[in-house]
Coordinates of C-alpha atoms in Angstrom, one line a residue:
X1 CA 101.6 27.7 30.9
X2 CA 98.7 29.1 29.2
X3 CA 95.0 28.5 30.7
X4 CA 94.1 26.4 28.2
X5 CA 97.0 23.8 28.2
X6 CA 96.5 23.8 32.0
X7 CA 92.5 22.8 31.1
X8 CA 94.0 19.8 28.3
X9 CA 96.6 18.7 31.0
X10 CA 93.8 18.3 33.5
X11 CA 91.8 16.5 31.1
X12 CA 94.5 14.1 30.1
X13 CA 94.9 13.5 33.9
X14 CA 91.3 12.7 34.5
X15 CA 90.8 10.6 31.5
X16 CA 93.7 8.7 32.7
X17 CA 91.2 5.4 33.2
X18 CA 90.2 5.6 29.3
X19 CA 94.4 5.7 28.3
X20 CA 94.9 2.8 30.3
X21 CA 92.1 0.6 28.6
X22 CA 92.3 1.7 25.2
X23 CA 96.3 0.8 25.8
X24 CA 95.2 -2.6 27.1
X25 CA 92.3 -2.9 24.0
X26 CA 95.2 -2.2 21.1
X27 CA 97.5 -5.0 22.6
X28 CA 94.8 -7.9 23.6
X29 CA 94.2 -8.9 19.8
X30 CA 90.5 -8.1 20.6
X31 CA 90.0 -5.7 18.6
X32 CA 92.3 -4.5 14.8
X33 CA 94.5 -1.4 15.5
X34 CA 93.8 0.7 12.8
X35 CA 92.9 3.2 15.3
X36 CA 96.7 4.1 15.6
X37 CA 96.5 5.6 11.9
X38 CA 93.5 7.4 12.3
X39 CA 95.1 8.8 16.0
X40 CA 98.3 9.4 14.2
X41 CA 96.5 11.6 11.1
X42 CA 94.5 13.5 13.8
X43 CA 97.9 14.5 15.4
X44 CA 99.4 15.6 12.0
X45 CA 96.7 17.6 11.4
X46 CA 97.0 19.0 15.2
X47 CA 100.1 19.6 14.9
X48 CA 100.6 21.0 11.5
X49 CA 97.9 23.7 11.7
X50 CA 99.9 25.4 15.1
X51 CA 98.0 27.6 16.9
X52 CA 94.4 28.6 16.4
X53 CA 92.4 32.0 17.0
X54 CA 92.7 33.6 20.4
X55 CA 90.1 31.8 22.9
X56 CA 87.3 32.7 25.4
X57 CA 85.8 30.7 27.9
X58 CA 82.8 30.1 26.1
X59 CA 85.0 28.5 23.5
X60 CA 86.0 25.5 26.3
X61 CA 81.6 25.3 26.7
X62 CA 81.1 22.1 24.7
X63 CA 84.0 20.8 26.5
X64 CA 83.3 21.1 29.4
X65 CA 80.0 19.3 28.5
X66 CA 81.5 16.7 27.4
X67 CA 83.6 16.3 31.3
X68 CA 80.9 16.3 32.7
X69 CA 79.0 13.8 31.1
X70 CA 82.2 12.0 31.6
X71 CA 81.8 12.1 35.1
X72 CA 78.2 12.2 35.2
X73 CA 77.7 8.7 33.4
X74 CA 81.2 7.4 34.5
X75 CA 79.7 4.2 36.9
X76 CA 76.8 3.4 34.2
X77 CA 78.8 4.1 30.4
X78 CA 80.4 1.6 28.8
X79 CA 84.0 1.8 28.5
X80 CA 83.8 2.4 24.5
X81 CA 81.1 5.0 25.6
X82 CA 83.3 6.9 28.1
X83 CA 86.4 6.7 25.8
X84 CA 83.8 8.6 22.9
X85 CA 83.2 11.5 25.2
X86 CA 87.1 11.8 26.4
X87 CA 88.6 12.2 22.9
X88 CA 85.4 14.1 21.8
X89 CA 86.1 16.9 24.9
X90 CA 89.8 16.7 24.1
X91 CA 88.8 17.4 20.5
X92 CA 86.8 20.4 21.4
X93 CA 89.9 21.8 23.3
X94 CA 91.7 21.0 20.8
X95 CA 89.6 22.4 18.2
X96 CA 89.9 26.9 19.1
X97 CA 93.6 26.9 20.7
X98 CA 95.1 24.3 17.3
X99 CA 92.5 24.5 14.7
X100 CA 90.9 27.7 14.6
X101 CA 87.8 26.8 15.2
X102 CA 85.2 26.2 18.2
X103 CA 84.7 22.4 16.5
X104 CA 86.6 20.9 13.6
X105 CA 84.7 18.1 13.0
X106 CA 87.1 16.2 10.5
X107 CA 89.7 16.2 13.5
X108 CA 87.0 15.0 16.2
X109 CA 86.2 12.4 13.5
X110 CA 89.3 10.7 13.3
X111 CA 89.4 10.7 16.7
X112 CA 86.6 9.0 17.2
X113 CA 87.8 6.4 14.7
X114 CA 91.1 6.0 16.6
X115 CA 89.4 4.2 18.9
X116 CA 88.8 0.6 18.9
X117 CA 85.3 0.5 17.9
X118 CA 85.3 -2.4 14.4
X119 CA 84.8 -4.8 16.9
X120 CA 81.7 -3.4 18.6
X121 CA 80.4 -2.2 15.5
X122 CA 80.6 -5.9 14.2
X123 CA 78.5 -7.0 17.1
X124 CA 75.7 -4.3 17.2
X125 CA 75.5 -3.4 13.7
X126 CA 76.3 -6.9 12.0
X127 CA 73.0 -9.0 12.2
X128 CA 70.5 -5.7 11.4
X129 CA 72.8 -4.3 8.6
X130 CA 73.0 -7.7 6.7
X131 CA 69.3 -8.3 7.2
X132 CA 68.9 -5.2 5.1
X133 CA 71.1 -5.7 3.1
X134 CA 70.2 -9.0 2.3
X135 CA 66.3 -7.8 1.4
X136 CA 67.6 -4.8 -1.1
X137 CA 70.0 -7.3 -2.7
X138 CA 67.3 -9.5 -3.3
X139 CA 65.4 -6.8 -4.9
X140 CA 68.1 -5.8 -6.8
X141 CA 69.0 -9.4 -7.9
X142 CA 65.2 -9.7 -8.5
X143 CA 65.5 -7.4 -11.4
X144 CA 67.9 -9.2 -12.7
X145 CA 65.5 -12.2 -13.8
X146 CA 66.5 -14.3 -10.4
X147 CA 63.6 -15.2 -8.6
X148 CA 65.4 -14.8 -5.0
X149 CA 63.7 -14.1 -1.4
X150 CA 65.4 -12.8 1.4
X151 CA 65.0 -14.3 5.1
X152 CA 67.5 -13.5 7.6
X153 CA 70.4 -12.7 6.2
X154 CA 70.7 -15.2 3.8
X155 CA 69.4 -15.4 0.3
X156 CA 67.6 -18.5 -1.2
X157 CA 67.3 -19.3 -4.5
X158 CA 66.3 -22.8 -6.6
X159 CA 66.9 -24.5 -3.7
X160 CA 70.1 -22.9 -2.8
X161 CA 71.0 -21.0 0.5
X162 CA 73.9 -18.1 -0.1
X163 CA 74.6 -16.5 3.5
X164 CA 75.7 -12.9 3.9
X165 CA 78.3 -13.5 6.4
X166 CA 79.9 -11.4 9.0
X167 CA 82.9 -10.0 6.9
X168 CA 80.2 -9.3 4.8
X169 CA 78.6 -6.5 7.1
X170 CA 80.9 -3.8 5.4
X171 CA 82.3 -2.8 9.1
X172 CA 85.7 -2.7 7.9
X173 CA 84.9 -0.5 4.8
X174 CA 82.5 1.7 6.5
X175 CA 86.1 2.5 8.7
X176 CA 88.4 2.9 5.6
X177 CA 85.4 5.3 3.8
X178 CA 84.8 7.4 6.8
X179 CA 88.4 7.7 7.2
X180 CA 89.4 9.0 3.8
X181 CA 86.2 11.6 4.2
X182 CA 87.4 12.9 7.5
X183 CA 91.0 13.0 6.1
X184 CA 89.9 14.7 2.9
X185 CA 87.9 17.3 4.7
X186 CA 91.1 18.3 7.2
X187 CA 93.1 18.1 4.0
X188 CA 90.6 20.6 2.3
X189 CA 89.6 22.9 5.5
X190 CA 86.1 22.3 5.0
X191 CA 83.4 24.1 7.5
X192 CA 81.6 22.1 9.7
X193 CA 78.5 22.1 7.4
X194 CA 80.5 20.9 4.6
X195 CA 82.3 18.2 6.8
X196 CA 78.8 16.8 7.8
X197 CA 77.6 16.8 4.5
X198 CA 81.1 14.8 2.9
X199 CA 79.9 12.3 6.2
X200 CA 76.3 12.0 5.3
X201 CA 77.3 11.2 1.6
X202 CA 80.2 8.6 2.6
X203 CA 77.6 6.5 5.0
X204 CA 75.3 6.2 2.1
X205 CA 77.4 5.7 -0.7
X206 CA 79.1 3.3 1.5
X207 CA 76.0 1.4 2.6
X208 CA 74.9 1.3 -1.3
X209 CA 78.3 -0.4 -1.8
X210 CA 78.0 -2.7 0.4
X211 CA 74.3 -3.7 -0.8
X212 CA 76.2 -3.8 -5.1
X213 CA 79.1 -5.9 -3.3
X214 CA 77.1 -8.2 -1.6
X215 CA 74.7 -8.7 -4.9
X216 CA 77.6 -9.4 -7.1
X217 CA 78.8 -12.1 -5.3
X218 CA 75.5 -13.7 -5.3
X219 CA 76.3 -15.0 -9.2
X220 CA 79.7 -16.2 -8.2
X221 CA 78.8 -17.7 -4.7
X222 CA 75.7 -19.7 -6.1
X223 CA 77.8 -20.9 -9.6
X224 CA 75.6 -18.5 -11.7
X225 CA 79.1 -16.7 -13.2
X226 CA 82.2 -18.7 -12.4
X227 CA 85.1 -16.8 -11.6
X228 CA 88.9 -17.3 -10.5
X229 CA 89.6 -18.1 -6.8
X230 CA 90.3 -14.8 -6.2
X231 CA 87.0 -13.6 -7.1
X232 CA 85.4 -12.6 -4.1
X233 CA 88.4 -10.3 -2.7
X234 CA 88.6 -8.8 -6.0
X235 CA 84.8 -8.1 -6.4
X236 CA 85.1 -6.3 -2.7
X237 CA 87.9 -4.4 -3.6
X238 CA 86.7 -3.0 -7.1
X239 CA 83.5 -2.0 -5.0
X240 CA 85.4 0.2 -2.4
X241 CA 87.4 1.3 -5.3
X242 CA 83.9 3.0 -6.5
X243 CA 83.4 4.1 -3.3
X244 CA 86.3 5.9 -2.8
X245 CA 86.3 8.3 -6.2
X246 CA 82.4 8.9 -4.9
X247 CA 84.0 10.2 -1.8
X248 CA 87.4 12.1 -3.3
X249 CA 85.2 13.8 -6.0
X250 CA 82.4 14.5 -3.8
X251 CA 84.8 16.1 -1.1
X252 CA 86.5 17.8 -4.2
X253 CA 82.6 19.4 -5.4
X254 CA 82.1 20.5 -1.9
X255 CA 85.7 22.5 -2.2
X256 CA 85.4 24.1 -5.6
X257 CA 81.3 25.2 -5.1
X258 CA 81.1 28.8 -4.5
X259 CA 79.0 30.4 -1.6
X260 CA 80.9 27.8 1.1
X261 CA 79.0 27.8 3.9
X262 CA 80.7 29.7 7.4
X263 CA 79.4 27.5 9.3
X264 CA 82.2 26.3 11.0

C-alpha cells in the first residue's frame, strides 16, 4: 500500500460522519438524488484516467488544508458545509495520484454537485434570485411596450399579479448546466483556467436564461399570448435547450483556441 492510498483510506475513515449523513440525506426524500449521477460521472472519470504523475508531499498541501478545516470547524459547520470540504480534500488527493494534476477542477466539481445541495440552494438562493430576476424581467418586458413594475418577486401589470414562484428560481437548471460544463471539461481535459472560465460562462448564461424564461411566461401566464397546456414546461425546456449549445459550443471554443493556457 502506497503512501498516498494509506492518506485517502484515512480520509475515508475520518469522514466517516459526512458518509453516514449524506446516506441518510439521499434516502429521507428531503432532498432529489441527482447527486448519485454527478458522483457516479466523477468515478468514471476517476477511474478511466488510471494513474496520474508521480506525487510529492507538497502535492497532498491543499488537502491537507482542507482536513483540517474539517476538523477545525467540525462543532460549528453545517453538515452541507463539512460534507463540501470532505469530497473537496478527497478530490485534491484524488486529483495528482488519478488525474495528473495537483487540482482537476471539473472532477472536484462534480463532486461537489454529488452532494445534496438543490434543496439548500432553494432556500438560500430562492427569494434573492427571483427578486432579481423579477426586476430585469420587468425591464426586459418593459421594452416590449408592457408597462410592468417589479415588487418582490412578482410582477404587476393592469391590475394583474403574475408571481415568480419557487420552481421558478432556476435551482434545478443551474444543476443540470453546471453539470454538463464540468462533464464537458473532464471530457475535453481542460486546464484549470479553462475549467473556471467554461464555469463562469455557464452561471451567467444560465442566470440570463432564467431571467428570458421567466419573461416569456409572463405573456402566457397573464393571457397576453395563449398557448397549449403544455406551455409553460415547454417554454422551460426550449430555454435550457439554448442554454445548453451556449455551454457545448463554448466548452468546444475553449478546446480548439490555440495558446491553451498550462495552468492546470
Amino acid at each position: 500500500m502506497s503512501w498516498v492510498t494509506l492518506f485517502l483510506a484515512l480520509q475515508l475513515l475520518a469522514f466517516w460522519p459526512v458518509w453516514t449523513w449524506y446516506a441518510a440525506r439521499m434516502t429521507d426524500s428531503s432532498d432529489e438524488p441527482w447527486g448519485l449521477l454527478a458522483l457516479g460521472t466523477a468515478l468514471f472519470f476517476i477511474l478511466r484516467k488510471g494513474r496520474g504523475s508521480a506525487l510529492k508531499a507538497s502535492h497532498l498541501a491543499l488537502s491537507s488544508i482542507f482536513v483540517f478545516a474539517y476538523i477545525l470547524t467540525y462543532s460549528s459547520m453545517p453538515a452541507l458545509g463539512r460534507a463540501a470540504l470532505a469530497v473537496m480534500a478527497i478530490g485534491c488527493t484524488l486529483s495528482p495520484s488519478r488525474l495528473g494534476r495537483p487540482v482537476h477542477v471539473g472532477v472536484v466539481g462534480l463532486l461537489l454537485l454529488s452532494l445534496p445541495i438543490i434543496a439548500s440552494l432553494q432556500f438560500y438562493l430562492g427569494y434573492p434570485v427571483r427578486a432579481l430576476t423579477a426586476v430585469i424581467s420587468s425591464r426586459l418586458i418593459g421594452l416590449t411596450g408592457y408597462e410592468v413594475h417589479a415588487q418582490g418577486t412578482c410582477l404587476y401589470w393592469a391590475g394583474e399579479v403574475i408571481s415568480i414562484d419557487a420552481p421558478c428560481t432556476g435551482v434545478r437548471m443551474l444543476w443540470t448546466g453546471l453539470y454538463l460544463n464540468f462533464t464537458l471539461a473532464c471530457l475535453a481535459e481542460h486546464s484549470s483556467a479553462r475549467t473556471w472560465l467554461t464555469h463562469s460562462f455557464s452561471m451567467l448564461v444560465i442566470f440570463l436564461g432564467n431571467v428570458l424564461r421567466s419573461s416569456a411566461l409572463f405573456y402566457t401566464e397573464s393571457g397576453i399570448l395563449h398557448g397549449p397546456a403544455w406551455a409553460h414546461q415547454g417554454i422551460g425546456l426550449a430555454v435550457f435547450a439554448l442554454i445548453a449549445v451556449a455551454i457545448l459550443r463554448f466548452n468546444r471554443r475553449m478546446g480548439k483556441s490555440k495558446g491553451e493556457l498550462q495552468c492546470t
